[in-house]
PDB file of C-alpha atoms in Angstrom:
ATOM      1  CA  MET A   1     -33.602 -24.079  30.463  1.00  0.00           C
ATOM      2  CA  ALA A   2     -33.667 -25.469  26.975  1.00  0.00           C
ATOM      3  CA  SER A   3     -30.263 -26.557  25.442  1.00  0.00           C
ATOM      4  CA  GLU A   4     -28.960 -25.254  22.253  1.00  0.00           C
ATOM      5  CA  LYS A   5     -27.069 -27.032  19.499  1.00  0.00           C
ATOM      6  CA  ALA A   6     -24.660 -25.548  16.987  1.00  0.00           C
ATOM      7  CA  ALA A   7     -21.668 -26.201  14.722  1.00  0.00           C
ATOM      8  CA  ALA A   8     -18.684 -24.352  16.025  1.00  0.00           C
ATOM      9  CA  LEU A   9     -15.086 -23.453  15.372  1.00  0.00           C
ATOM     10  CA  VAL A  10     -12.820 -23.245  18.563  1.00  0.00           C
ATOM     11  CA  LEU A  11     -11.179 -19.909  18.658  1.00  0.00           C
ATOM     12  CA  ARG A  12      -9.680 -19.929  22.199  1.00  0.00           C
ATOM     13  CA  VAL A  13      -9.237 -22.296  25.127  1.00  0.00           C
ATOM     14  CA  VAL A  14      -8.166 -21.182  28.585  1.00  0.00           C
ATOM     15  CA  ASP A  15      -7.730 -23.436  31.521  1.00  0.00           C
ATOM     16  CA  PHE A  16     -10.242 -22.739  34.352  1.00  0.00           C
ATOM     17  CA  SER A  17      -9.439 -25.485  36.736  1.00  0.00           C
ATOM     18  CA  GLU A  18      -7.732 -28.851  36.803  1.00  0.00           C
ATOM     19  CA  SER A  19     -10.548 -30.398  34.728  1.00  0.00           C
ATOM     20  CA  SER A  20     -12.384 -27.507  33.179  1.00  0.00           C
ATOM     21  CA  CYS A  21     -11.794 -24.697  30.728  1.00  0.00           C
ATOM     22  CA  VAL A  22     -13.302 -21.590  29.321  1.00  0.00           C
ATOM     23  CA  VAL A  23     -13.718 -21.438  25.475  1.00  0.00           C
ATOM     24  CA  MET A  24     -14.521 -18.994  22.771  1.00  0.00           C
ATOM     25  CA  LEU A  25     -16.340 -20.438  19.798  1.00  0.00           C
ATOM     26  CA  TYR A  26     -17.575 -19.101  16.535  1.00  0.00           C
ATOM     27  CA  THR A  27     -20.769 -20.861  15.716  1.00  0.00           C
ATOM     28  CA  ARG A  28     -22.837 -21.078  12.458  1.00  0.00           C
ATOM     29  CA  GLU A  29     -26.098 -20.632  14.327  1.00  0.00           C
ATOM     30  CA  PHE A  30     -25.375 -18.035  16.994  1.00  0.00           C
ATOM     31  CA  GLY A  31     -22.164 -16.254  15.961  1.00  0.00           C
ATOM     32  CA  LYS A  32     -19.448 -15.864  18.737  1.00  0.00           C
ATOM     33  CA  ILE A  33     -20.041 -17.261  22.142  1.00  0.00           C
ATOM     34  CA  HIS A  34     -18.098 -17.808  25.348  1.00  0.00           C
ATOM     35  CA  GLY A  35     -18.677 -20.880  27.551  1.00  0.00           C
ATOM     36  CA  LEU A  36     -17.525 -22.908  30.467  1.00  0.00           C
ATOM     37  CA  ALA A  37     -16.779 -26.480  29.652  1.00  0.00           C
ATOM     38  CA  LYS A  38     -16.913 -28.417  33.075  1.00  0.00           C
ATOM     39  CA  GLY A  39     -14.741 -31.465  32.540  1.00  0.00           C
ATOM     40  CA  GLY A  40     -13.456 -30.084  29.220  1.00  0.00           C
ATOM     41  CA  ARG A  41      -9.833 -31.005  29.912  1.00  0.00           C
ATOM     42  CA  ARG A  42     -10.581 -34.726  30.607  1.00  0.00           C
ATOM     43  CA  LEU A  43      -9.627 -37.208  28.083  1.00  0.00           C
ATOM     44  CA  LYS A  44     -12.857 -39.024  28.512  1.00  0.00           C
ATOM     45  CA  GLY A  45     -16.335 -37.568  29.075  1.00  0.00           C
ATOM     46  CA  PRO A  46     -18.962 -35.453  27.170  1.00  0.00           C
ATOM     47  CA  PHE A  47     -16.050 -33.537  25.454  1.00  0.00           C
ATOM     48  CA  GLU A  48     -13.575 -36.225  24.449  1.00  0.00           C
ATOM     49  CA  SER A  49     -10.730 -33.921  23.928  1.00  0.00           C
ATOM     50  CA  ALA A  50     -12.666 -32.109  21.171  1.00  0.00           C
ATOM     51  CA  LEU A  51     -11.875 -28.593  22.218  1.00  0.00           C
ATOM     52  CA  ASP A  52      -8.582 -28.015  20.416  1.00  0.00           C
ATOM     53  CA  LEU A  53      -7.792 -24.734  18.784  1.00  0.00           C
ATOM     54  CA  LEU A  54      -9.532 -24.388  15.410  1.00  0.00           C
ATOM     55  CA  SER A  55     -11.218 -27.607  15.661  1.00  0.00           C
ATOM     56  CA  LEU A  56     -14.700 -28.002  14.046  1.00  0.00           C
ATOM     57  CA  VAL A  57     -17.000 -29.316  16.699  1.00  0.00           C
ATOM     58  CA  ARG A  58     -20.712 -30.052  17.262  1.00  0.00           C
ATOM     59  CA  ILE A  59     -21.710 -28.563  20.660  1.00  0.00           C
ATOM     60  CA  VAL A  60     -24.688 -28.576  23.030  1.00  0.00           C
ATOM     61  CA  PHE A  61     -24.824 -25.639  25.537  1.00  0.00           C
ATOM     62  CA  LEU A  62     -27.045 -23.813  27.907  1.00  0.00           C
ATOM     63  CA  ARG A  63     -27.267 -20.168  27.125  1.00  0.00           C
ATOM     64  CA  LYS A  64     -27.080 -17.978  30.101  1.00  0.00           C
ATOM     65  CA  SER A  65     -28.160 -14.331  30.900  1.00  0.00           C
ATOM     66  CA  SER A  66     -26.197 -11.488  29.634  1.00  0.00           C
ATOM     67  CA  GLY A  67     -22.735 -11.081  30.967  1.00  0.00           C
ATOM     68  CA  ALA A  68     -22.575 -14.689  32.232  1.00  0.00           C
ATOM     69  CA  LEU A  69     -20.612 -17.547  30.438  1.00  0.00           C
ATOM     70  CA  ASP A  70     -22.734 -20.093  28.585  1.00  0.00           C
ATOM     71  CA  LEU A  71     -22.450 -23.655  29.927  1.00  0.00           C
ATOM     72  CA  LEU A  72     -21.183 -26.233  27.427  1.00  0.00           C
ATOM     73  CA  THR A  73     -22.520 -29.673  28.128  1.00  0.00           C
ATOM     74  CA  GLU A  74     -21.178 -31.595  25.089  1.00  0.00           C
ATOM     75  CA  ALA A  75     -18.787 -31.272  22.207  1.00  0.00           C
ATOM     76  CA  LYS A  76     -18.153 -33.843  19.429  1.00  0.00           C
ATOM     77  CA  LEU A  77     -15.159 -33.470  17.272  1.00  0.00           C
ATOM     78  CA  GLU A  78     -15.994 -33.236  13.523  1.00  0.00           C
ATOM     79  CA  ARG A  79     -12.420 -32.143  12.388  1.00  0.00           C
ATOM     80  CA  ARG A  80      -9.111 -30.982  13.852  1.00  0.00           C
ATOM     81  CA  PHE A  81      -7.092 -28.334  12.249  1.00  0.00           C
ATOM     82  CA  ARG A  82      -3.966 -29.541  10.730  1.00  0.00           C
ATOM     83  CA  GLY A  83      -1.447 -27.332   8.994  1.00  0.00           C
ATOM     84  CA  ARG A  84       0.053 -28.373   5.617  1.00  0.00           C
ATOM     85  CA  GLY A  85       2.838 -30.899   6.730  1.00  0.00           C
ATOM     86  CA  ARG A  86       5.527 -28.920   8.567  1.00  0.00           C
ATOM     87  CA  ASP A  87       4.522 -25.582   6.990  1.00  0.00           C
ATOM     88  CA  LEU A  88       4.372 -23.050   9.850  1.00  0.00           C
ATOM     89  CA  ALA A  89       2.893 -20.471   7.395  1.00  0.00           C
ATOM     90  CA  SER A  90      -0.248 -22.436   7.175  1.00  0.00           C
ATOM     91  CA  ILE A  91      -0.420 -22.813  10.976  1.00  0.00           C
ATOM     92  CA  TYR A  92       0.087 -19.113  11.535  1.00  0.00           C
ATOM     93  CA  ALA A  93      -2.596 -18.370   8.895  1.00  0.00           C
ATOM     94  CA  GLY A  94      -5.019 -20.529  10.793  1.00  0.00           C
ATOM     95  CA  TYR A  95      -4.211 -18.550  13.902  1.00  0.00           C
ATOM     96  CA  TYR A  96      -4.946 -15.347  11.995  1.00  0.00           C
ATOM     97  CA  VAL A  97      -8.316 -16.561  10.898  1.00  0.00           C
ATOM     98  CA  ALA A  98      -9.093 -17.195  14.587  1.00  0.00           C
ATOM     99  CA  GLU A  99      -7.843 -13.644  15.516  1.00  0.00           C
ATOM    100  CA  LEU A 100      -9.937 -11.941  12.736  1.00  0.00           C
ATOM    101  CA  LEU A 101     -13.046 -13.854  13.847  1.00  0.00           C
ATOM    102  CA  THR A 102     -12.370 -12.862  17.481  1.00  0.00           C
ATOM    103  CA  LYS A 103     -11.807  -9.247  16.799  1.00  0.00           C
ATOM    104  CA  LEU A 104     -14.185  -8.423  13.955  1.00  0.00           C
ATOM    105  CA  THR A 105     -17.310 -10.060  15.279  1.00  0.00           C
ATOM    106  CA  ASP A 106     -19.594  -9.501  18.152  1.00  0.00           C
ATOM    107  CA  ASP A 107     -21.165 -12.016  20.638  1.00  0.00           C
ATOM    108  CA  TYR A 108     -24.438 -13.553  19.291  1.00  0.00           C
ATOM    109  CA  ASP A 109     -24.240 -11.838  15.914  1.00  0.00           C
ATOM    110  CA  PRO A 110     -24.510 -14.857  13.520  1.00  0.00           C
ATOM    111  CA  HIS A 111     -23.149 -14.768  10.024  1.00  0.00           C
ATOM    112  CA  PRO A 112     -23.477 -18.184   8.558  1.00  0.00           C
ATOM    113  CA  ASN A 113     -21.588 -17.269   5.295  1.00  0.00           C
ATOM    114  CA  LEU A 114     -18.677 -16.109   7.395  1.00  0.00           C
ATOM    115  CA  PHE A 115     -18.681 -19.418   9.354  1.00  0.00           C
ATOM    116  CA  GLU A 116     -18.609 -21.347   6.087  1.00  0.00           C
ATOM    117  CA  LEU A 117     -15.887 -19.041   4.703  1.00  0.00           C
ATOM    118  CA  ALA A 118     -13.735 -19.684   7.857  1.00  0.00           C
ATOM    119  CA  ASN A 119     -14.440 -23.345   7.849  1.00  0.00           C
ATOM    120  CA  GLN A 120     -13.467 -23.777   4.128  1.00  0.00           C
ATOM    121  CA  THR A 121     -10.397 -21.616   4.617  1.00  0.00           C
ATOM    122  CA  LEU A 122      -9.022 -23.805   7.481  1.00  0.00           C
ATOM    123  CA  ILE A 123      -9.709 -26.906   5.462  1.00  0.00           C
ATOM    124  CA  ALA A 124      -7.791 -25.509   2.385  1.00  0.00           C
ATOM    125  CA  LEU A 125      -4.944 -24.355   4.661  1.00  0.00           C
ATOM    126  CA  GLY A 126      -4.252 -27.969   5.515  1.00  0.00           C
ATOM    127  CA  THR A 127      -3.732 -28.973   1.983  1.00  0.00           C
ATOM    128  CA  ALA A 128      -3.220 -26.148  -0.547  1.00  0.00           C
ATOM    129  CA  ALA A 129       0.113 -24.317  -1.159  1.00  0.00           C
ATOM    130  CA  ASN A 130      -1.358 -20.978  -1.814  1.00  0.00           C
ATOM    131  CA  THR A 131      -1.413 -19.818   1.852  1.00  0.00           C
ATOM    132  CA  THR A 132      -1.052 -16.213   0.862  1.00  0.00           C
ATOM    133  CA  SER A 133      -4.000 -16.083  -1.372  1.00  0.00           C
ATOM    134  CA  LEU A 134      -6.231 -18.056   1.103  1.00  0.00           C
ATOM    135  CA  VAL A 135      -5.516 -15.459   3.797  1.00  0.00           C
ATOM    136  CA  LEU A 136      -6.096 -12.433   1.603  1.00  0.00           C
ATOM    137  CA  ARG A 137      -9.297 -14.019   0.298  1.00  0.00           C
ATOM    138  CA  PHE A 138     -10.484 -14.617   3.904  1.00  0.00           C
ATOM    139  CA  GLU A 139      -9.573 -10.975   5.009  1.00  0.00           C
ATOM    140  CA  LEU A 140     -11.330  -9.275   2.178  1.00  0.00           C
ATOM    141  CA  GLN A 141     -14.435 -11.530   2.145  1.00  0.00           C
ATOM    142  CA  SER A 142     -14.713 -11.000   6.025  1.00  0.00           C
ATOM    143  CA  LEU A 143     -14.619  -7.277   5.515  1.00  0.00           C
ATOM    144  CA  VAL A 144     -17.276  -7.550   2.788  1.00  0.00           C
ATOM    145  CA  MET A 145     -19.652  -9.779   4.842  1.00  0.00           C
ATOM    146  CA  LEU A 146     -19.309  -7.626   8.030  1.00  0.00           C
ATOM    147  CA  GLY A 147     -19.853  -4.307   6.213  1.00  0.00           C
ATOM    148  CA  HIS A 148     -16.233  -2.997   6.413  1.00  0.00           C
ATOM    149  CA  GLN A 149     -15.334  -3.416   2.779  1.00  0.00           C
ATOM    150  CA  PRO A 150     -12.965  -0.540   1.668  1.00  0.00           C
ATOM    151  CA  THR A 151     -14.188   1.412  -1.435  1.00  0.00           C
ATOM    152  CA  LEU A 152     -11.866   0.487  -4.255  1.00  0.00           C
ATOM    153  CA  ASP A 153     -13.095   1.945  -7.445  1.00  0.00           C
ATOM    154  CA  LEU A 154     -15.063   5.218  -6.397  1.00  0.00           C
ATOM    155  CA  CYS A 155     -13.740   7.972  -4.352  1.00  0.00           C
ATOM    156  CA  ALA A 156     -14.861   7.262  -0.813  1.00  0.00           C
ATOM    157  CA  GLU A 157     -15.337  11.022  -0.322  1.00  0.00           C
ATOM    158  CA  CYS A 158     -17.355  12.285  -3.329  1.00  0.00           C
ATOM    159  CA  GLY A 159     -18.163   9.118  -5.251  1.00  0.00           C
ATOM    160  CA  ARG A 160     -16.260   9.945  -8.426  1.00  0.00           C
ATOM    161  CA  THR A 161     -14.660   7.089 -10.410  1.00  0.00           C
ATOM    162  CA  VAL A 162     -10.975   6.810  -9.564  1.00  0.00           C
ATOM    163  CA  GLU A 163      -8.621   6.098 -12.383  1.00  0.00           C
ATOM    164  CA  LEU A 164      -6.646   3.018 -11.313  1.00  0.00           C
ATOM    165  CA  GLU A 165      -3.260   4.012 -12.950  1.00  0.00           C
ATOM    166  CA  GLY A 166       0.039   4.672 -11.421  1.00  0.00           C
ATOM    167  CA  ARG A 167      -0.289   5.582  -7.697  1.00  0.00           C
ATOM    168  CA  VAL A 168      -3.600   5.914  -5.949  1.00  0.00           C
ATOM    169  CA  HIS A 169      -4.437   7.703  -2.738  1.00  0.00           C
ATOM    170  CA  PHE A 170      -6.078   5.572  -0.041  1.00  0.00           C
ATOM    171  CA  SER A 171      -7.696   7.090   3.001  1.00  0.00           C
ATOM    172  CA  HIS A 172      -8.042   4.827   6.025  1.00  0.00           C
ATOM    173  CA  GLN A 173     -10.295   7.496   7.614  1.00  0.00           C
ATOM    174  CA  ALA A 174     -12.619   7.713   4.650  1.00  0.00           C
ATOM    175  CA  GLY A 175     -12.457   3.977   4.046  1.00  0.00           C
ATOM    176  CA  GLY A 176     -11.001   3.618   0.676  1.00  0.00           C
ATOM    177  CA  VAL A 177      -9.562   5.299  -2.370  1.00  0.00           C
ATOM    178  CA  ILE A 178      -9.954   9.003  -2.913  1.00  0.00           C
ATOM    179  CA  CYS A 179      -9.702  11.142  -6.011  1.00  0.00           C
ATOM    180  CA  PRO A 180      -6.976  13.756  -6.464  1.00  0.00           C
ATOM    181  CA  GLN A 181      -9.692  16.573  -5.820  1.00  0.00           C
ATOM    182  CA  CYS A 182     -10.482  15.118  -2.284  1.00  0.00           C
ATOM    183  CA  ARG A 183      -6.870  14.513  -1.296  1.00  0.00           C
ATOM    184  CA  PRO A 184      -5.702  17.999  -0.064  1.00  0.00           C
ATOM    185  CA  GLY A 185      -5.968  18.349   3.709  1.00  0.00           C
ATOM    186  CA  ARG A 186      -6.898  14.708   4.253  1.00  0.00           C
ATOM    187  CA  LYS A 187      -5.267  12.763   7.140  1.00  0.00           C
ATOM    188  CA  GLN A 188      -4.293   9.131   7.333  1.00  0.00           C
ATOM    189  CA  VAL A 189      -3.783   8.996   3.522  1.00  0.00           C
ATOM    190  CA  VAL A 190      -1.293   6.732   1.858  1.00  0.00           C
ATOM    191  CA  SER A 191      -0.124   6.201  -1.705  1.00  0.00           C
ATOM    192  CA  VAL A 192      -0.470   2.751  -3.073  1.00  0.00           C
ATOM    193  CA  SER A 193       0.038   1.292  -6.554  1.00  0.00           C
ATOM    194  CA  ALA A 194      -2.939   0.811  -8.654  1.00  0.00           C
ATOM    195  CA  GLY A 195      -2.091  -2.882  -9.160  1.00  0.00           C
ATOM    196  CA  VAL A 196      -2.542  -3.307  -5.337  1.00  0.00           C
ATOM    197  CA  VAL A 197      -5.971  -1.746  -5.442  1.00  0.00           C
ATOM    198  CA  ARG A 198      -6.996  -4.007  -8.413  1.00  0.00           C
ATOM    199  CA  THR A 199      -5.646  -7.120  -6.484  1.00  0.00           C
ATOM    200  CA  LEU A 200      -7.739  -6.147  -3.439  1.00  0.00           C
ATOM    201  CA  SER A 201     -10.797  -5.772  -5.604  1.00  0.00           C
ATOM    202  CA  ARG A 202     -10.354  -9.205  -7.022  1.00  0.00           C
ATOM    203  CA  PHE A 203     -10.098 -10.837  -3.646  1.00  0.00           C
ATOM    204  CA  ALA A 204     -13.044  -8.987  -2.514  1.00  0.00           C
ATOM    205  CA  ASP A 205     -15.145 -10.111  -5.443  1.00  0.00           C
ATOM    206  CA  ARG A 206     -17.714 -12.724  -4.332  1.00  0.00           C
ATOM    207  CA  SER A 207     -18.791 -13.720  -7.769  1.00  0.00           C
ATOM    208  CA  GLY A 208     -16.199 -16.290  -8.617  1.00  0.00           C
ATOM    209  CA  ASP A 209     -12.939 -18.050  -8.271  1.00  0.00           C
ATOM    210  CA  ALA A 210     -10.712 -15.633 -10.284  1.00  0.00           C
ATOM    211  CA  TRP A 211      -8.808 -14.900  -7.193  1.00  0.00           C
ATOM    212  CA  ARG A 212      -7.327 -18.507  -7.344  1.00  0.00           C
ATOM    213  CA  ARG A 213      -5.443 -17.565 -10.524  1.00  0.00           C
ATOM    214  CA  LEU A 214      -4.003 -14.362  -9.029  1.00  0.00           C
ATOM    215  CA  GLU A 215      -0.265 -14.167  -8.605  1.00  0.00           C
ATOM    216  CA  VAL A 216       1.152 -11.674  -6.111  1.00  0.00           C
ATOM    217  CA  ASP A 217       4.740 -11.043  -6.229  1.00  0.00           C
ATOM    218  CA  ARG A 218       6.836 -10.214  -3.085  1.00  0.00           C
ATOM    219  CA  GLY A 219       7.076  -6.603  -3.851  1.00  0.00           C
ATOM    220  CA  SER A 220       3.406  -6.170  -4.324  1.00  0.00           C
ATOM    221  CA  TYR A 221       2.556  -8.311  -1.307  1.00  0.00           C
ATOM    222  CA  GLY A 222       4.662  -6.169   1.039  1.00  0.00           C
ATOM    223  CA  GLU A 223       2.659  -3.025  -0.016  1.00  0.00           C
ATOM    224  CA  LEU A 224      -0.656  -4.937   0.022  1.00  0.00           C
ATOM    225  CA  ARG A 225       0.003  -6.448   3.505  1.00  0.00           C
ATOM    226  CA  ALA A 226       0.915  -3.039   4.913  1.00  0.00           C
ATOM    227  CA  LEU A 227      -2.160  -1.408   3.589  1.00  0.00           C
ATOM    228  CA  LEU A 228      -4.525  -4.151   4.963  1.00  0.00           C
ATOM    229  CA  ASN A 229      -2.765  -4.103   8.298  1.00  0.00           C
ATOM    230  CA  HIS A 230      -3.279  -0.288   8.676  1.00  0.00           C
ATOM    231  CA  TYR A 231      -6.829  -0.538   7.425  1.00  0.00           C
ATOM    232  CA  LEU A 232      -7.792  -3.371   9.806  1.00  0.00           C
ATOM    233  CA  ALA A 233      -6.194  -1.444  12.685  1.00  0.00           C
ATOM    234  CA  HIS A 234      -8.308   1.679  11.777  1.00  0.00           C
ATOM    235  CA  VAL A 235     -11.436  -0.505  11.724  1.00  0.00           C
ATOM    236  CA  LEU A 236     -10.723  -2.166  14.877  1.00  0.00           C
ATOM    237  CA  GLY A 237      -9.093   0.767  16.846  1.00  0.00           C
ATOM    238  CA  HIS A 238      -5.900  -1.445  17.473  1.00  0.00           C
ATOM    239  CA  GLU A 239      -3.308  -3.479  15.651  1.00  0.00           C
ATOM    240  CA  LEU A 240      -3.630  -7.161  15.160  1.00  0.00           C
ATOM    241  CA  LYS A 241      -0.941  -9.547  16.566  1.00  0.00           C
ATOM    242  CA  MET A 242      -0.755 -12.308  13.933  1.00  0.00           C
ATOM    243  CA  PRO A 243       0.019 -10.377  10.721  1.00  0.00           C
ATOM    244  CA  GLN A 244       3.721 -10.038  11.663  1.00  0.00           C
ATOM    245  CA  TYR A 245       3.982 -13.827  11.357  1.00  0.00           C
ATOM    246  CA  LEU A 246       2.336 -14.119   8.001  1.00  0.00           C
ATOM    247  CA  ALA A 247       4.748 -15.201   5.349  1.00  0.00           C
ATOM    248  CA  GLY A 248       4.675 -13.689   1.809  1.00  0.00           C
ATOM    249  CA  PRO A 249       4.350 -15.738  -1.397  1.00  0.00           C
ATOM    250  CA  VAL A 250       7.089 -18.101  -2.033  1.00  0.00           C
ATOM    251  CA  THR A 251       5.961 -20.384  -4.946  1.00  0.00           C
ATOM    252  CA  TRP A 252       2.962 -20.341  -7.200  1.00  0.00           C
TER     253      TRP A 252
END
């Protein structure tokens, strides 16, 4: 059986025995994989303590048949994840990146651009102060790359242009904003400020770095966070665990 090589982010590590562990990895080349690392808990050996949560590693593994764990034979550490100083917000944000990759992606469904986005986000979380913006950027870009982007300018029901003024109707069921004509009788519809919708659009825009200059006040962030939490829960069919630990903006 030929071995495979890949760059990978460590999403989960579970002890399997005194010396081995089961890991979930998000790889650039193969997408999400699950593997058994025999000897992975030993300080010395083919893994050299590389399998830490959110670490970037280079792995060698044997791909098994459907339903069986792959077998990791080697892992070389490229970079460990470090939060920004003693800032818990950056650490929780890193855990949230791992949760989104775990829940939004399928096994062996590679998205190299998503891997690069996650890797760059984790690097930035170790140094940048704008944790809130980094998280929002990752959320929206992940939804775009995986085909779950909410419709934010046209009615998700009829396709009409929605005027982003005052309050706007957002339908989780339809997958985005809806016009006043399509609102009656619709379920799972919330009213959000037009400013929140515009902010989401800017974080979802893949064409530049304008998102870095965005300032989100605490009031808007609360509304934005609630909207994204419910939207992601609708996409996944269940609520995520980490959003409750995400801190809002403090300084800009």
